[in-house]
XYZ file of N, CA and C in Angstrom:
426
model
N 0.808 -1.195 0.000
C 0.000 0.000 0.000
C 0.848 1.255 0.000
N 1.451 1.223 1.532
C 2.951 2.111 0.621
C 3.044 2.614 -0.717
N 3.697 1.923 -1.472
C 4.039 1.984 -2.966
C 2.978 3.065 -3.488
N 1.643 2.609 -3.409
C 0.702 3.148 -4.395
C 0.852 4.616 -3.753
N 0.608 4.535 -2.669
C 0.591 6.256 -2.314
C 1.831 7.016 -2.838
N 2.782 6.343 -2.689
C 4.623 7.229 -3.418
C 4.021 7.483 -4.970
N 3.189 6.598 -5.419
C 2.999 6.938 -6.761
C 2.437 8.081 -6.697
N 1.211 7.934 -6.091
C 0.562 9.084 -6.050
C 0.658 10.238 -5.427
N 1.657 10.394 -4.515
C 2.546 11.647 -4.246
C 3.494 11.939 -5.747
N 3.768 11.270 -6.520
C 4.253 11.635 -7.256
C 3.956 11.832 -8.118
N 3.082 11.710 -8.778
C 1.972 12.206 -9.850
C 1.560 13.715 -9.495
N 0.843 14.019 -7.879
C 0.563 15.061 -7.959
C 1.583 16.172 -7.791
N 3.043 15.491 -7.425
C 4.204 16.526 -7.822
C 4.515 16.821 -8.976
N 4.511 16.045 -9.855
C 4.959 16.206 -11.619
C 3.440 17.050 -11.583
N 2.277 17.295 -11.468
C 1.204 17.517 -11.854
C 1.294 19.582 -11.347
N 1.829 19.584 -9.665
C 2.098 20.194 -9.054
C 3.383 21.535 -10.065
N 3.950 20.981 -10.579
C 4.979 21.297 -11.019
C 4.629 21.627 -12.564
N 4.132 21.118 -13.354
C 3.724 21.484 -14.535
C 2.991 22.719 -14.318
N 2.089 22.990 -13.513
C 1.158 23.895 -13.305
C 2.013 24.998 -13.202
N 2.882 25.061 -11.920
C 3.819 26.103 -11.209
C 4.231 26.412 -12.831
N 5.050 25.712 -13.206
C 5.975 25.849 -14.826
C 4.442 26.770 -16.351
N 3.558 26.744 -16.192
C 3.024 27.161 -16.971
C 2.357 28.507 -16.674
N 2.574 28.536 -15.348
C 1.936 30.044 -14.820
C 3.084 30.886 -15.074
N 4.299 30.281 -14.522
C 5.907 30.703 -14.697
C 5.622 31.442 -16.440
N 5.348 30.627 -17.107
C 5.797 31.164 -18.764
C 4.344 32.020 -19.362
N 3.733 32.072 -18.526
C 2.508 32.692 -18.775
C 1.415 32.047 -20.097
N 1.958 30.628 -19.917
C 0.542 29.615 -20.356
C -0.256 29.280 -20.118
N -1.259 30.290 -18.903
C -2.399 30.140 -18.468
C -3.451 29.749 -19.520
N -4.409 29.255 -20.021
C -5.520 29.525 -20.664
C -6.801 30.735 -20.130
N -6.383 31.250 -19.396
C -7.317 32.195 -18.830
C -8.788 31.558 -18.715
N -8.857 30.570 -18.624
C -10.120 29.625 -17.818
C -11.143 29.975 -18.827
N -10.769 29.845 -20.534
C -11.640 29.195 -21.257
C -11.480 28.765 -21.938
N -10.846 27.862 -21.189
C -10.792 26.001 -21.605
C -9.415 25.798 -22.976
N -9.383 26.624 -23.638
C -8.720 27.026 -24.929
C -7.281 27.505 -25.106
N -6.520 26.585 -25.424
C -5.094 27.221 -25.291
C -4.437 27.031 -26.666
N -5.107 27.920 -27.563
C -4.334 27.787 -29.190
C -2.988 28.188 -29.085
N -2.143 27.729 -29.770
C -1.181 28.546 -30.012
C -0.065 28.452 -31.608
N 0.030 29.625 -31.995
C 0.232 28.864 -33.757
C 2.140 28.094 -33.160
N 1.382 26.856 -34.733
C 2.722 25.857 -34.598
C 3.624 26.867 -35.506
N 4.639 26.520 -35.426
C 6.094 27.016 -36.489
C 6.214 26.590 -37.542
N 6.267 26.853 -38.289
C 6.260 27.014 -40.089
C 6.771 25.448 -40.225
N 8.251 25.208 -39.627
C 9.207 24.409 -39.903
C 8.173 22.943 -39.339
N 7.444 22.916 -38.587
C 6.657 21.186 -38.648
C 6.090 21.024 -40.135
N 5.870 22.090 -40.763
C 4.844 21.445 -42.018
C 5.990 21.535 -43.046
N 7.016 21.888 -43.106
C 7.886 21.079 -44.015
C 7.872 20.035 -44.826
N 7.879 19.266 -44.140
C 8.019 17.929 -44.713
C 6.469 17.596 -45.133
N 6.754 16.891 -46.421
C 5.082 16.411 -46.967
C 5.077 15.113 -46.366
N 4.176 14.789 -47.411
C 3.427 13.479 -46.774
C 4.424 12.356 -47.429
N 5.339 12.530 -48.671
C 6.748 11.947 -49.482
C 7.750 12.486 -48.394
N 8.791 11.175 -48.561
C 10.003 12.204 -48.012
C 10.950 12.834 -49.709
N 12.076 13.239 -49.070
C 12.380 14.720 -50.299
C 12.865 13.341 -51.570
N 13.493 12.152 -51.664
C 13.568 11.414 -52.652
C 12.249 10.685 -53.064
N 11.416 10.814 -52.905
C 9.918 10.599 -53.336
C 9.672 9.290 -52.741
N 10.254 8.675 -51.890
C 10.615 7.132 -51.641
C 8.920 6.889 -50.693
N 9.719 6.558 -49.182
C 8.843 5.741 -48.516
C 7.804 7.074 -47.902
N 6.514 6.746 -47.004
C 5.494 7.279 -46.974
C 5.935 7.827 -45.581
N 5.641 9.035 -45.118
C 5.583 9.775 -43.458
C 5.251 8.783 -42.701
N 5.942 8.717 -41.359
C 4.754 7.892 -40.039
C 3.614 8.591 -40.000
N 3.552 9.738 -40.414
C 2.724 9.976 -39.487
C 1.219 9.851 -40.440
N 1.585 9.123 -41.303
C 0.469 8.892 -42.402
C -0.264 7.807 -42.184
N 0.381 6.699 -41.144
C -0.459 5.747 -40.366
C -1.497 6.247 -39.908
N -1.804 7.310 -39.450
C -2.872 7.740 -38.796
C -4.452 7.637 -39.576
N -4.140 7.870 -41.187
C -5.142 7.890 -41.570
C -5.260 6.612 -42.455
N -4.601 5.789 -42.350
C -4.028 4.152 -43.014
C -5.943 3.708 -42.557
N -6.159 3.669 -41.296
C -7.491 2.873 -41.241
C -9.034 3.475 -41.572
N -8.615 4.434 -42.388
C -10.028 5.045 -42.583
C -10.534 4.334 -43.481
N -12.106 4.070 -43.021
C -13.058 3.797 -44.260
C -13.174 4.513 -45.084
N -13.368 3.941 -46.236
C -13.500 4.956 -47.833
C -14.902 3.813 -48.242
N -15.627 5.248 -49.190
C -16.444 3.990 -49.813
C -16.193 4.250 -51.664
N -15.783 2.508 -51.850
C -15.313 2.253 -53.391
C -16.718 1.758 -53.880
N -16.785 2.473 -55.501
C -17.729 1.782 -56.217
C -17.578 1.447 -57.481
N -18.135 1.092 -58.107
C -17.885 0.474 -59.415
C -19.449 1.327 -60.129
N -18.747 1.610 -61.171
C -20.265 2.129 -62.006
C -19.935 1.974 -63.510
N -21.204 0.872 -64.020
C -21.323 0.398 -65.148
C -21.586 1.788 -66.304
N -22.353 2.780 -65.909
C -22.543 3.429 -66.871
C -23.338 4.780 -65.890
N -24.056 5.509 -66.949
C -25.260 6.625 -66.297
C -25.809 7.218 -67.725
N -27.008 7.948 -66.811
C -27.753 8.641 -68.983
C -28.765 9.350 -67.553
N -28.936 10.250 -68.382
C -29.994 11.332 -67.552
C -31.827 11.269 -68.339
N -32.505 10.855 -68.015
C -34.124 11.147 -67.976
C -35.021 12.185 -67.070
N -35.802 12.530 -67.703
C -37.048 13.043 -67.115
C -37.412 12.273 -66.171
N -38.007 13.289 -65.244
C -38.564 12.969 -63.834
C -40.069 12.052 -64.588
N -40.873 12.442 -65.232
C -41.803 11.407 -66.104
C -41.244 9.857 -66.501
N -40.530 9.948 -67.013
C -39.933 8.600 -67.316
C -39.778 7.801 -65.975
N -38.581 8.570 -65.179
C -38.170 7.818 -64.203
C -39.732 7.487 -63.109
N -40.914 8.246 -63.243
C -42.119 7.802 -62.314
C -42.744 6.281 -63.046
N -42.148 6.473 -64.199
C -42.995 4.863 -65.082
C -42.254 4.109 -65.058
N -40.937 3.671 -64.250
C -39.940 2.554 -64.788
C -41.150 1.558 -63.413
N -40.678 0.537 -63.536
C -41.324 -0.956 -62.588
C -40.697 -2.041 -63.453
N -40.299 -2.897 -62.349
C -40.095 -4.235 -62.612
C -39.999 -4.573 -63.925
N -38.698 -4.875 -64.757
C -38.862 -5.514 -66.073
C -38.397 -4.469 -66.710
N -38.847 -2.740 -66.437
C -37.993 -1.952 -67.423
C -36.556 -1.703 -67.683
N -36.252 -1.537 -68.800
C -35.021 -1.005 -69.379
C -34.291 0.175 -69.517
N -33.212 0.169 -69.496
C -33.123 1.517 -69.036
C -31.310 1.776 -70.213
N -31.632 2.777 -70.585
C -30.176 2.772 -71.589
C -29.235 3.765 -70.873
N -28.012 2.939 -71.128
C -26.776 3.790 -70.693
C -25.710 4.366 -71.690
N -25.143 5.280 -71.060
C -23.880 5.555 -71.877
C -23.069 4.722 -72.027
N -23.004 3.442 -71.689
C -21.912 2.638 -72.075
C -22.137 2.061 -72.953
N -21.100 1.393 -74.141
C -21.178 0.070 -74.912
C -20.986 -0.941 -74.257
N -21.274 -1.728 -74.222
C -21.130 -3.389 -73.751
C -19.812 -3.519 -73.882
N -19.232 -4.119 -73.036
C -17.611 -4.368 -73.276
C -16.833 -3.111 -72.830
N -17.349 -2.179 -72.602
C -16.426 -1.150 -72.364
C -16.016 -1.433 -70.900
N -14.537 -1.137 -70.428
C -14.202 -0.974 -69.057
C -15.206 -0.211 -67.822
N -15.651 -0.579 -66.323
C -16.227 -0.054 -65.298
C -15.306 0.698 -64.963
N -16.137 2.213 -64.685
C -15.690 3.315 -63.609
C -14.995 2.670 -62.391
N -14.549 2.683 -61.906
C -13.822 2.102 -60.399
C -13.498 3.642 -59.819
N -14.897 4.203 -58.946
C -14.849 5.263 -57.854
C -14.680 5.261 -56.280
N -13.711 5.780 -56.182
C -13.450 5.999 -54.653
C -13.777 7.156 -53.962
N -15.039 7.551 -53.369
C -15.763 8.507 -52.662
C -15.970 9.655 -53.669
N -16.700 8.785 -54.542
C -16.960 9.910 -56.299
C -15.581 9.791 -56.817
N -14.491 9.841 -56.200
C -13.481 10.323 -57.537
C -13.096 8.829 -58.274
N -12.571 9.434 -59.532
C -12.340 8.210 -60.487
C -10.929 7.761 -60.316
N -10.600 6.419 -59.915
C -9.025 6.283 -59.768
C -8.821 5.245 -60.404
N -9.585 4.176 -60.755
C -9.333 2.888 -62.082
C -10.486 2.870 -62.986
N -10.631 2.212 -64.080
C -11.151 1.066 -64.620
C -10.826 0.035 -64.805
N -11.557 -1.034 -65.121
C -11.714 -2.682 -65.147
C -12.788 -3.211 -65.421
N -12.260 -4.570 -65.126
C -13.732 -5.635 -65.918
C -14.579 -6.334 -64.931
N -15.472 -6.738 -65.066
C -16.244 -7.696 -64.010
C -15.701 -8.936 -64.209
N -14.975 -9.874 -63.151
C -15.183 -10.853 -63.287
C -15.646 -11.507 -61.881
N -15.758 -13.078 -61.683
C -16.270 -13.770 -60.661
C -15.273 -14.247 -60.012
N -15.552 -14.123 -58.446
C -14.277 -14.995 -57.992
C -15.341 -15.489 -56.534
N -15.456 -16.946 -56.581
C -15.577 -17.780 -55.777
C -17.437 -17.278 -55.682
N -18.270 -17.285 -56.806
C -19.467 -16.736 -57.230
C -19.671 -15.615 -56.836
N -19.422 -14.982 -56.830
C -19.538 -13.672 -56.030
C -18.858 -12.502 -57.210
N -19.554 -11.510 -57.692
C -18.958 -10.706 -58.708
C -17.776 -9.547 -57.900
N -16.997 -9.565 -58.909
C -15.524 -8.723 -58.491
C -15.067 -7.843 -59.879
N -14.348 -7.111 -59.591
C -13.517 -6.299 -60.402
C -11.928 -6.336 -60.522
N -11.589 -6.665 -61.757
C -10.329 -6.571 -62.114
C -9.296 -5.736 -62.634
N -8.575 -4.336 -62.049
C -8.389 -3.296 -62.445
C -7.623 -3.342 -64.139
N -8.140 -2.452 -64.933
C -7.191 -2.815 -66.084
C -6.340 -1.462 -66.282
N -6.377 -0.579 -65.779
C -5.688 0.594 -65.923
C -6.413 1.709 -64.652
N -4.833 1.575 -63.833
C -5.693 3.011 -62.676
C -4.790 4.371 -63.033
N -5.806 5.347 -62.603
C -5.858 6.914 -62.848
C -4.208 7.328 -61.978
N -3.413 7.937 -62.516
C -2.014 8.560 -61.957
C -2.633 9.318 -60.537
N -1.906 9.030 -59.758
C -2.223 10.390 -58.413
C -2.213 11.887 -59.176
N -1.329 12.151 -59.816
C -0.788 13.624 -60.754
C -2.568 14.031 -61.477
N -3.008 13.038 -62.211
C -4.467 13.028 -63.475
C -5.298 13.488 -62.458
N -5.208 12.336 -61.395
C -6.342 12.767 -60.793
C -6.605 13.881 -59.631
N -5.564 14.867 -59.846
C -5.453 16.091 -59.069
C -5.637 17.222 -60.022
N -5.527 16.500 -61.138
C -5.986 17.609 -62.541
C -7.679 17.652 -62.718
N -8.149 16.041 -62.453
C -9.406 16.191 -62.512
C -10.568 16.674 -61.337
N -9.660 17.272 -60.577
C -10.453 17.966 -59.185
C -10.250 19.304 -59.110
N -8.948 19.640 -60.106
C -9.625 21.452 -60.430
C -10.688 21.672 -61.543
């Protein structure tokens, strides 16, 4: 039992002491809640490449687990709000695509491949046959 209390005398000394040290440099937040302060030019240096274009930042792990949502789109064609109230079961509907032509392959709207449909283990899949340059597709977002 000992022990735990030395810890905890010592926590509230490091705790004790940070405080003293921030009143010292006049890093109060003035008690609303908010303590901005601008960073220095020199952290944003470095991109998200290092300067030989090689391996990727650590600190780009951070956003490594985000969900994205990918889609695949066979085609599109625009109709009247009339038309689209009469489609049901069985209708047809024409697209801009030819048959055989490569699928859109979109990642949160933007376009980064095309490819083909194929099956893998019954279940339909896509096979990329050519993806969009990082460079293209920063052209196609101005």
């Amino acid at each position: 039992m000992a022990e735990s209390g030395d810890a905890d005398n010592s926590v509230d000394d490091e705790w004790a002491a940070a405080m003293a040290e921030a009143e010292a440099t006049g890093d109060d937040d003035g008690g609303d809640g908010l303590d901005v302060q601008a960073a220095p030019l020199e952290a944003f240096d470095s991109g998200p490449m290092q300067a030989g274009g090689g391996g990727l930042n650590p600190d780009l792990d951070v956003i490594l687990d985000i969900p994205v949502m990918i889609s695949m789109e066979v085609g599109s064609t625009q109709i009247p709000i009339r038309n689209l109230l009469q489609l049901n079961q069985g209708s047809v509907v024409e697209l801009d695509r030819l048959a055989g032509e490569p699928l859109d392959v979109l990642v949160n709207g933007t376009l980064i491949a095309h490819g083909e449909v194929v099956m893998v283990n019954e279940k339909f899949g896509i096979r990329l046959t050519d993806v969009v340059s990082p460079s293209e597709r920063i052209k196609r977002l101005k």
